[in-house]
Tab-separated table of C-alpha atoms in Angstrom:
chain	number	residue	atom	x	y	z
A	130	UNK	CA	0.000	0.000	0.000
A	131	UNK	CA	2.825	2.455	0.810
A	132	UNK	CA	4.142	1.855	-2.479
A	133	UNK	CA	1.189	3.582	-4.632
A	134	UNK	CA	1.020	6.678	-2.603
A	135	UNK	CA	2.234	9.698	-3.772
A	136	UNK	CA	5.226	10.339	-1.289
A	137	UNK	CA	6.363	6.694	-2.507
A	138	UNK	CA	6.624	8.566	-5.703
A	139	UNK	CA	8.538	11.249	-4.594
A	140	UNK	CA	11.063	8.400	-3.759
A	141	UNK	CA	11.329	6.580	-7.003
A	142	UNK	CA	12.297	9.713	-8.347
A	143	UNK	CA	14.645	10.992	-6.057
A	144	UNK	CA	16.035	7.627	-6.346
A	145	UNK	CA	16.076	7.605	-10.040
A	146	UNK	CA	18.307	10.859	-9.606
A	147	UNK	CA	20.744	9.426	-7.103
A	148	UNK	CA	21.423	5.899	-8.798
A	149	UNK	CA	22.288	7.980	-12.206
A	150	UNK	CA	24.506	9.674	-9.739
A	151	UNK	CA	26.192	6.374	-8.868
A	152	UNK	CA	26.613	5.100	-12.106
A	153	UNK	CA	27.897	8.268	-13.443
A	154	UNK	CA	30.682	7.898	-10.488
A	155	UNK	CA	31.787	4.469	-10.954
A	156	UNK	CA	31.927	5.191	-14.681
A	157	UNK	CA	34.535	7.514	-13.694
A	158	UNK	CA	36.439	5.105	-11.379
A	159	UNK	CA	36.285	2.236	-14.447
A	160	UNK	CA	38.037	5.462	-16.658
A	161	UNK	CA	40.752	6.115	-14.612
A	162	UNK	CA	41.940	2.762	-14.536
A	163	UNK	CA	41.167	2.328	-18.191
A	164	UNK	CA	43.386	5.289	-19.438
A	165	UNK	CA	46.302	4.126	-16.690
A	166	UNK	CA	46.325	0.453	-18.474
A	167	UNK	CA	46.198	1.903	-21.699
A	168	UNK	CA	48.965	3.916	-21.247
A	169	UNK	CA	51.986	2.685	-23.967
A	170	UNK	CA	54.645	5.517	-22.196
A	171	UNK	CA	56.459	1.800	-20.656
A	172	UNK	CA	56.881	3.315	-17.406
A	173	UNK	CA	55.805	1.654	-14.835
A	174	UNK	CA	53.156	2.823	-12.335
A	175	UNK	CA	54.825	4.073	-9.184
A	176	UNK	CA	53.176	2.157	-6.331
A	177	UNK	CA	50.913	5.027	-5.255
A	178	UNK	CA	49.186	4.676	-8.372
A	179	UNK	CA	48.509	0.771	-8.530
A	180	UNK	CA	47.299	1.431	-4.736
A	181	UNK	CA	45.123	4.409	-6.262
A	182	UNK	CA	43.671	2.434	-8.990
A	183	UNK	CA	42.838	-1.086	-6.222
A	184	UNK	CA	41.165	1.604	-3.862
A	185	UNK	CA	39.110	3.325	-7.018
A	186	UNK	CA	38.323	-0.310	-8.529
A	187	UNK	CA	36.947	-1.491	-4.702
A	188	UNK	CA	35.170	1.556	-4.604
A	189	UNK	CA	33.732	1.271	-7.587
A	190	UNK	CA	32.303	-2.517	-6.585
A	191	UNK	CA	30.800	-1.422	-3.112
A	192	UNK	CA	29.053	1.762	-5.018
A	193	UNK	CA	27.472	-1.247	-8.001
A	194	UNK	CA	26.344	-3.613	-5.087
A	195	UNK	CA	24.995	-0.595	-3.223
A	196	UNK	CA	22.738	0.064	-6.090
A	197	UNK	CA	21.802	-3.008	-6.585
A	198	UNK	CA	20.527	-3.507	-3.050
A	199	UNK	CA	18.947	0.008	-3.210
A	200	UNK	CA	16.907	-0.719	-6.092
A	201	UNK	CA	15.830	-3.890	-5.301
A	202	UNK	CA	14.344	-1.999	-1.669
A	203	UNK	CA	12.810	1.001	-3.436
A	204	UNK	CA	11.955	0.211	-6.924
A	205	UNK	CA	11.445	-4.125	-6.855
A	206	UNK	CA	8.652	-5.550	-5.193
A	207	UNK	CA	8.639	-8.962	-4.260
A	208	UNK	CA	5.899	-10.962	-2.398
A	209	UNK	CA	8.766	-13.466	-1.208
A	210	UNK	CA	10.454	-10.357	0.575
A	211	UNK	CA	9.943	-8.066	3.412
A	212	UNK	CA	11.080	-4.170	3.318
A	213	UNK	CA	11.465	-1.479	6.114
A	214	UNK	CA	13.168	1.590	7.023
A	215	UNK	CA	14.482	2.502	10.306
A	216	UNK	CA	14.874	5.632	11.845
A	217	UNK	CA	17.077	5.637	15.452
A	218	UNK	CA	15.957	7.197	17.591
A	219	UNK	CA	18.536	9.267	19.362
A	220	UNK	CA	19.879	10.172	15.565
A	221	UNK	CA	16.966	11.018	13.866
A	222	UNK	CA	19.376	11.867	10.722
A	223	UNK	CA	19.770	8.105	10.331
A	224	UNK	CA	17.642	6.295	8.088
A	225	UNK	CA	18.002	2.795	7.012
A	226	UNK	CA	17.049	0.639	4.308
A	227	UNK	CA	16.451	-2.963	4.988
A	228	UNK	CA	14.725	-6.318	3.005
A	229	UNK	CA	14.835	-9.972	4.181
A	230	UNK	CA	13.451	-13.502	2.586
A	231	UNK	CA	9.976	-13.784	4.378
A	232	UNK	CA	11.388	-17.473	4.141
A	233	UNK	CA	14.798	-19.164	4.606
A	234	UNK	CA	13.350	-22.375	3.262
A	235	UNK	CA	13.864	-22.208	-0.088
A	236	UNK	CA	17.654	-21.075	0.098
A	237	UNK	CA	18.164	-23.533	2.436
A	238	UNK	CA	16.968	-26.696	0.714
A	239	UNK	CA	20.323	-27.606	-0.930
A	240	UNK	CA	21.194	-28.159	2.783
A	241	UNK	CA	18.302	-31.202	3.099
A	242	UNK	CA	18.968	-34.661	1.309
A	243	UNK	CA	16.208	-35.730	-0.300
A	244	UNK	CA	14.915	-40.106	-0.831
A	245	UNK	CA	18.084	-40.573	-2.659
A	246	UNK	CA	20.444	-43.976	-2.505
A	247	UNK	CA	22.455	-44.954	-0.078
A	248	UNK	CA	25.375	-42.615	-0.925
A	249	UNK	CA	23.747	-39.553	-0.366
A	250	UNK	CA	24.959	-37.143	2.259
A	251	UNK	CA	22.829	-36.814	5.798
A	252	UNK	CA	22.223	-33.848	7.700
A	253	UNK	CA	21.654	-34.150	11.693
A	254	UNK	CA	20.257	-31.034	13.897
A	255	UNK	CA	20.261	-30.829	17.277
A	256	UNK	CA	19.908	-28.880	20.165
A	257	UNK	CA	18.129	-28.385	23.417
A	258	UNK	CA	15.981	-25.999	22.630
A	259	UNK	CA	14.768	-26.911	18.789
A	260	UNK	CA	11.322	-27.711	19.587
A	261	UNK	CA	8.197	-25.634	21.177
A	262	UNK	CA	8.223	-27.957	23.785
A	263	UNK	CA	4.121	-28.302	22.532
A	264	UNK	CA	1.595	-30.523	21.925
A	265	UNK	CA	2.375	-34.208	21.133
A	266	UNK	CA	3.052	-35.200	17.572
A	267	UNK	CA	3.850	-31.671	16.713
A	268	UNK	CA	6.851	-30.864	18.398
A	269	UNK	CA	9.223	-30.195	15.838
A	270	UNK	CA	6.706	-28.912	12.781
A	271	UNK	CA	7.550	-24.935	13.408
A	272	UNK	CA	11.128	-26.059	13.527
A	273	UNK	CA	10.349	-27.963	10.380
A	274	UNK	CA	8.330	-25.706	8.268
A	275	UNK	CA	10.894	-22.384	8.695
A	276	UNK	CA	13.318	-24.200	7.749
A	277	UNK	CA	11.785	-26.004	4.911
A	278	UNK	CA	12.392	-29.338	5.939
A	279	UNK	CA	9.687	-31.847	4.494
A	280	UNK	CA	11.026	-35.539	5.698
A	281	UNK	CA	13.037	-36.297	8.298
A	282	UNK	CA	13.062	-38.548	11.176
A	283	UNK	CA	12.925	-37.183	14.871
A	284	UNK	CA	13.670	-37.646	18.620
A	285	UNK	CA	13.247	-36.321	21.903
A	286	UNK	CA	15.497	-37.496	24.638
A	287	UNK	CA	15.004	-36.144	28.274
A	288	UNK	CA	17.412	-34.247	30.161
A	289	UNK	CA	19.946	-35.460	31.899
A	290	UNK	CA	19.218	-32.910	35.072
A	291	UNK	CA	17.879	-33.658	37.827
A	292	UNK	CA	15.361	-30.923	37.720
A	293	UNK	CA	12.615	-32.433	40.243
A	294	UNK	CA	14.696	-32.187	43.334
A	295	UNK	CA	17.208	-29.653	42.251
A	296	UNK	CA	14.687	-26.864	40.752
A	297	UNK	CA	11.326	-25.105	41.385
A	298	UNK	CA	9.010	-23.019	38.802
A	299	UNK	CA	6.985	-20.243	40.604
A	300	UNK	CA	3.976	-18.131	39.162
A	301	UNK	CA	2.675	-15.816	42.057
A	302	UNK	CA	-1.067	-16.250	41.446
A	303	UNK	CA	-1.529	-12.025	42.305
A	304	UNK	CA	0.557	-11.459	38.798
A	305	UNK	CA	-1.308	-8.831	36.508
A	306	UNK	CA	-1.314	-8.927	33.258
A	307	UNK	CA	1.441	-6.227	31.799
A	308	UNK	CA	-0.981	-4.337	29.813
A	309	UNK	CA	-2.634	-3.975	33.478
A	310	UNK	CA	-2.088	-0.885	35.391
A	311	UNK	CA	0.371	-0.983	38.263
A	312	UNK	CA	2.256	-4.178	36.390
A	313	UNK	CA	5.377	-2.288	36.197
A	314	UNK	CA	5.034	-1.351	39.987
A	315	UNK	CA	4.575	-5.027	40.718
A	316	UNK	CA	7.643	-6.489	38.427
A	317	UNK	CA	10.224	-4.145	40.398
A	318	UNK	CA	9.049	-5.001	43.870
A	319	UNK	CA	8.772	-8.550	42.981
A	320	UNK	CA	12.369	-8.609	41.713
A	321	UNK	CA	13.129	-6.609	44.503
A	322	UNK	CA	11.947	-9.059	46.643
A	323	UNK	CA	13.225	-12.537	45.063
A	324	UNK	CA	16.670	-10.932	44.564
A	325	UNK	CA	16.960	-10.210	48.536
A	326	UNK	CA	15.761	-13.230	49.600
A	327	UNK	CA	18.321	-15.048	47.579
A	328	UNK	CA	21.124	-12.951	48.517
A	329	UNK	CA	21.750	-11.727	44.517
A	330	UNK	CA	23.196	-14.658	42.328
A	331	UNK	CA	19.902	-13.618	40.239
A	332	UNK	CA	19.487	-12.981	36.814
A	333	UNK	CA	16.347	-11.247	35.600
A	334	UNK	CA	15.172	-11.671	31.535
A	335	UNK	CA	13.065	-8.509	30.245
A	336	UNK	CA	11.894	-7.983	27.371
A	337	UNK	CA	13.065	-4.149	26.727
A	338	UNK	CA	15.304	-1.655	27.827
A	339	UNK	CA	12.418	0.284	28.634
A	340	UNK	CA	11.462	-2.013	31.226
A	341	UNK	CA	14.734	-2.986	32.814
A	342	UNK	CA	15.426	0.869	33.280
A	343	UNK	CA	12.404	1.393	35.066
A	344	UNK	CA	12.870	-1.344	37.332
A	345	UNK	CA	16.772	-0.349	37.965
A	346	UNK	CA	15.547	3.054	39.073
A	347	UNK	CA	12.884	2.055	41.257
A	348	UNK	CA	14.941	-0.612	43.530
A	349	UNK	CA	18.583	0.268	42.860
A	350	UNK	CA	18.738	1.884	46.042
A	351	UNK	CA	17.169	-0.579	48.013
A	352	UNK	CA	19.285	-3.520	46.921
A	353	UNK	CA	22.698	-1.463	47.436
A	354	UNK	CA	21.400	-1.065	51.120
A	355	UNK	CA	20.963	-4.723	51.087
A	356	UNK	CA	24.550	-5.083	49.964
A	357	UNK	CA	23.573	-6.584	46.413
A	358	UNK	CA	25.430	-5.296	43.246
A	359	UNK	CA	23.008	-4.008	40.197
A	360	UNK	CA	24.595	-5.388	36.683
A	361	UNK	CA	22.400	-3.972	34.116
A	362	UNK	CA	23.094	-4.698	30.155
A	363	UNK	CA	24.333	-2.087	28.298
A	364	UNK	CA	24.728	0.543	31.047
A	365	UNK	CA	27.114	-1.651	33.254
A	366	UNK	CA	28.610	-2.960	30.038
A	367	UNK	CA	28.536	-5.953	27.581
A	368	UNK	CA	26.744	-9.139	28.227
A	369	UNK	CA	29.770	-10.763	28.356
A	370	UNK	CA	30.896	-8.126	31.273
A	371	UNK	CA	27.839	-8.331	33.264
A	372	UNK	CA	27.557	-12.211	32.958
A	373	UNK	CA	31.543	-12.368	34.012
A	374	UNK	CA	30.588	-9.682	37.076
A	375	UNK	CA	27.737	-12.026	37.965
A	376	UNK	CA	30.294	-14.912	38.115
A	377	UNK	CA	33.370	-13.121	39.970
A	378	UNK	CA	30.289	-11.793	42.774
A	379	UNK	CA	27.232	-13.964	43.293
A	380	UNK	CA	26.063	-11.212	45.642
A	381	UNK	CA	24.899	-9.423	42.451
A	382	UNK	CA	22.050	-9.287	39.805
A	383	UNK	CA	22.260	-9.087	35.828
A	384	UNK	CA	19.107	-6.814	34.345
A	385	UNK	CA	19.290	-8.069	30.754
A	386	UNK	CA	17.777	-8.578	27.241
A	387	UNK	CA	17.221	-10.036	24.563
A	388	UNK	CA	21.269	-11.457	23.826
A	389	UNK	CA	21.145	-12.762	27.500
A	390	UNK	CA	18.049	-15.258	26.717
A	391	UNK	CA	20.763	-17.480	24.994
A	392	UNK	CA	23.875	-18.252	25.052
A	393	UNK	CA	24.882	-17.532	28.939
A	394	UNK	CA	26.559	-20.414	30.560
A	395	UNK	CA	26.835	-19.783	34.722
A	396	UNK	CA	27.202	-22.939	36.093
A	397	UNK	CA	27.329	-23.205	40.052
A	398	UNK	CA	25.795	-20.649	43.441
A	399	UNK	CA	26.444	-17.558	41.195
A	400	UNK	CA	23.284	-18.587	39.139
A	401	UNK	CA	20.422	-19.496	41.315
A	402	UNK	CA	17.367	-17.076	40.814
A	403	UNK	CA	16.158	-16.660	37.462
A	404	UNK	CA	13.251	-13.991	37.055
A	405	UNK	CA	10.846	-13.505	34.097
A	406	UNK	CA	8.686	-10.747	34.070
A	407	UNK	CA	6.727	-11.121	31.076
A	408	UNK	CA	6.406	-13.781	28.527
A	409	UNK	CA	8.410	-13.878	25.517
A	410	UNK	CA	5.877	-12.596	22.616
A	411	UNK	CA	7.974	-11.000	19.719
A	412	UNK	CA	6.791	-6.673	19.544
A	413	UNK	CA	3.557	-6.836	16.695
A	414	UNK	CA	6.005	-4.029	14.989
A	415	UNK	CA	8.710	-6.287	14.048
A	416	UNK	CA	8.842	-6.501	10.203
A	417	UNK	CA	10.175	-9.825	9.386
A	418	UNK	CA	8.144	-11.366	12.089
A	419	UNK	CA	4.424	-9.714	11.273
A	420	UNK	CA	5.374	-10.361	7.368
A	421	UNK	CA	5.781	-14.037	8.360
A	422	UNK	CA	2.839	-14.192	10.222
A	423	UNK	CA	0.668	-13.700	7.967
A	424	UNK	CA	1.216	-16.523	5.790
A	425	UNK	CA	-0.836	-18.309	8.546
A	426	UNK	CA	-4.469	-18.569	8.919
A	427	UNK	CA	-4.600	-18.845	12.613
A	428	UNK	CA	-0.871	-16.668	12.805
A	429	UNK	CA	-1.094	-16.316	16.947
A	430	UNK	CA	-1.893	-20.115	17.566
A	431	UNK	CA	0.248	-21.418	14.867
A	432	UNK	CA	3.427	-19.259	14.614
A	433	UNK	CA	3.689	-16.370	17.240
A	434	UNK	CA	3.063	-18.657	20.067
A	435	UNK	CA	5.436	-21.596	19.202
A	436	UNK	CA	7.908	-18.593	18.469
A	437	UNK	CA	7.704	-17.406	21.614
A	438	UNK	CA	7.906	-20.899	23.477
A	439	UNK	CA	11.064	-21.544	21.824
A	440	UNK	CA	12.508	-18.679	23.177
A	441	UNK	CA	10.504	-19.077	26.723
A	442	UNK	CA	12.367	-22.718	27.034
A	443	UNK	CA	15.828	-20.921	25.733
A	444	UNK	CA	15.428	-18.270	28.817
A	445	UNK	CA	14.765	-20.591	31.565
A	446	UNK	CA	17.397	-23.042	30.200
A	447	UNK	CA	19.916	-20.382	31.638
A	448	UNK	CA	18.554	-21.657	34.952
A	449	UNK	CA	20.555	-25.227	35.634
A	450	UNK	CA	23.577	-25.594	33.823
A	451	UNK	CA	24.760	-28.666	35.692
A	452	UNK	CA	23.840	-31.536	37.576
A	453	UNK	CA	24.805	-30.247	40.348
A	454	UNK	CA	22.714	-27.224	40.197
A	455	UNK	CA	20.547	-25.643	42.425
A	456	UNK	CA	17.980	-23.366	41.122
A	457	UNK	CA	14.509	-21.694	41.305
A	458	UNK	CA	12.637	-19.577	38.622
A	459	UNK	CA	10.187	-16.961	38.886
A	460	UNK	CA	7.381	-16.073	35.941
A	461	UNK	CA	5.596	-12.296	36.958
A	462	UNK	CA	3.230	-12.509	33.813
A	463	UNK	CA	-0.425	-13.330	34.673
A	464	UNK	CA	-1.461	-14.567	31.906
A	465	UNK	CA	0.440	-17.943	32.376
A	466	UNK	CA	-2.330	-18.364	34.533
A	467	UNK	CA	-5.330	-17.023	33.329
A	468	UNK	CA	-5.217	-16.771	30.049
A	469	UNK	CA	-5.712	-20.450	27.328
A	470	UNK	CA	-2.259	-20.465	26.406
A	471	UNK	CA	-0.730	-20.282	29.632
A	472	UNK	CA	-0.954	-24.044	29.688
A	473	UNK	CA	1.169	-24.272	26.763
A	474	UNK	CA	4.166	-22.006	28.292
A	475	UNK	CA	3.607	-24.471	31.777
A	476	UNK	CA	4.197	-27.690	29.221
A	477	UNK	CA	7.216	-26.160	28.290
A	478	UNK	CA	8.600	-25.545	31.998
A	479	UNK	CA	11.330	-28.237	32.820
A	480	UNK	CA	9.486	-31.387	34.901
A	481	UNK	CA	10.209	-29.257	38.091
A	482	UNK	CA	7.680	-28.996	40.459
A	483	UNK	CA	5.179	-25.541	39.804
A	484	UNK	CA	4.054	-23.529	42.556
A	485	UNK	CA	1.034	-21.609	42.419
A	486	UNK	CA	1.024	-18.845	45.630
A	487	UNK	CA	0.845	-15.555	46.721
A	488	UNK	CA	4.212	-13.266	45.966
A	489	UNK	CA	5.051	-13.444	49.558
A	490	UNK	CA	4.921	-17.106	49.700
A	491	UNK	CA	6.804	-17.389	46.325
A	492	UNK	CA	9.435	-15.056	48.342
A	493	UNK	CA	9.306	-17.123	51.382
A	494	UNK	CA	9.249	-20.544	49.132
A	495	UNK	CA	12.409	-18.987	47.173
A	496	UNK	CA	14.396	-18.478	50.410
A	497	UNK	CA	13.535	-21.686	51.736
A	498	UNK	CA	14.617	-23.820	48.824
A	499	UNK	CA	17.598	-22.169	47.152
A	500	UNK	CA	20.559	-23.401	49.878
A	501	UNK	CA	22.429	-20.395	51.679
A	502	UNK	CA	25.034	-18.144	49.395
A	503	UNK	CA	28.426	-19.077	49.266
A	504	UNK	CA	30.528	-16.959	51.470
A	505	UNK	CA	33.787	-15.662	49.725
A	506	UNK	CA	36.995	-16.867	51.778
């Protein structure tokens, strides 16, 4: 639709004026080279020069695939594609470009083997967190269909963690919803809360920065009374940093997002509270994900919520990291219990046991199970 307006318009031909630009510049480039090689004088080319001409012939290339990718964004339009612009925020003066494959599966088919003899190459997947952890017989299918994956045989195998006596899920039953009023309020005392009563070693999952700052700033001073260091992503430094902070003192929490979900491997005391205010649901903005979407006819059922499973299961899979491990997590979003598909997210909880109580039982329960902090020598 945005493409038959009248400011789309204005772009094609603003565009049209640019690109001739371009051209008109790398035909330049190609004649400076062109004349050097042609030149019969038999001197050779003084070094400068032969650098000179490399830098003008790699310029030349990045300015040609530039314009490619330009006018496949503003003046192609592909139903197998997805295009947006982005404007940051705190430099309005930059604007991007983008486009993605709605689907990977047809680029990625030369990966699958199809019935062929025996000969024929094999291709094994794995991980812990491939499948929505969903209804039986269908585990694997959004796995499957992204990837365009049409016969294969599959497997589950269970973990090898002890999670019924060495973990605990909680879901205080007084959780609003976050679109409710006062939700915020309730996610930073919560955390506030939990992360005393374990002594720090926490790690708390949002969803935006937005969030975590607001929290931060509403119990920062409380927990440095109680002697707890405040990591938070991005302010106190790189996941990496924060995660490595967490591990040098367990008296601490991480506040982080979305590149902490995966990926973070703290074994031992110095992980042993995991919080997660609100369940994983991708933003309805996000371009790739709403253009994928709607090749669905039921797109919340069928592809937003296994989505967000997936990446439910990755988050609390930061929790126990060993068999040794020792570890309770804590779910603030109320509508893992009120709404349909909170039974769904529950399925995909390790086989810990699930306590439904009031936040100041949770607290209480937390403190009671998780054994006391290690005391530095």
């Amino acid at each position: 639709g945005m493409r038959s307006t009248p400011q789309w318009e204005e772009i094609v031909e603003a565009w049209e004026l640019a690109r001739e630009a371009m051209l008109m510049i790398t035909a330049s480039l190609r004649r400076i080279t062109d004349n050097r090689d042609g030149d019969s004088s038999g001197a050779s080319s003084p070094v400068p020069e032969q650098l000179l001409d490399a830098e003008a012939q790699e310029v030349s290339l990045e300015l040609l695939n530039r314009i490619g990718e330009l006018e496949n964004v503003i003046s192609k339009d592909s139903k197998e594609m997805v295009y947006w612009i982005d404007q940051e925020i705190r430099r309005s003066e930059l604007v991007t470009l983008h486009s993605a494959p709605v689907s990977v599966a047809q680029a990625l088919q030369p990966l699958w083997p199809q019935p062929a003899p025996e000969t024929s190459h094999a291709a094994v997947l794995t991980g812990a967190t491939m499948d929505a952890g969903d209804e039986v017989g269908a585990y694997f299918w959004p796995l499957r269909e992204s990837l365009g994956i049409k016969d294969a045989e599959e497997d589950r195998y269970s973990s090898p963690f002890d999670y019924v006596q060495n973990a605990r899920m909680f879901l205080p039953i007084d959780a609003p919803f976050p679109s409710d009023a006062g939700y915020d309020d309730f996610v930073a005392d919560a955390v506030k809360q939990l992360t005393i009563a374990a002594g720090g070693r926490t790690m708390v999952l949002f969803r935006s920065y937005r969030a975590l700052n607001y929290t931060a700033k509403k119990i920062e001073e409380d927990l440095e009374l109680a002697g707890i260091t405040l990591l938070l992503q991005g302010r106190g430094g790189s996941p990496t940093q924060v995660i490595e902070a967490l591990k040098d003192d367990s008296r601490s929490v991480v506040f982080g997002v979305a590149s902490l979900w995966t990926g973070v491997d703290v074994p031992g005391d110095a992980l042993s509270l995991l919080i997660v205010p609100r369940l994983p649901f991708d933003p309805p903005t996000d371009p790739i994900k709403k253009a994928r979407a709607e090749r669905y006819n039921d797109p919340f059922n069928e592809y937003t919520i296994p989505n967000a499973l997936i990446q439910f299961r990755q988050g609390i899979g930061r929790l126990i990291r060993s068999k040794s491990d020792i570890g309770a997590a804590v779910i603030l979003d109320g509508r893992m219990l009120r709404m349909q598909y909170g039974i769904r997210f529950r399925r995909a909880l390790p086989p810990a046991p699930f306590i439904e109580a009031p936040l100041n039982v949770v607290v209480a329960e937390v403190k009671r199970f998780l054994p006391p902090p290690e005391r530095a020598p």
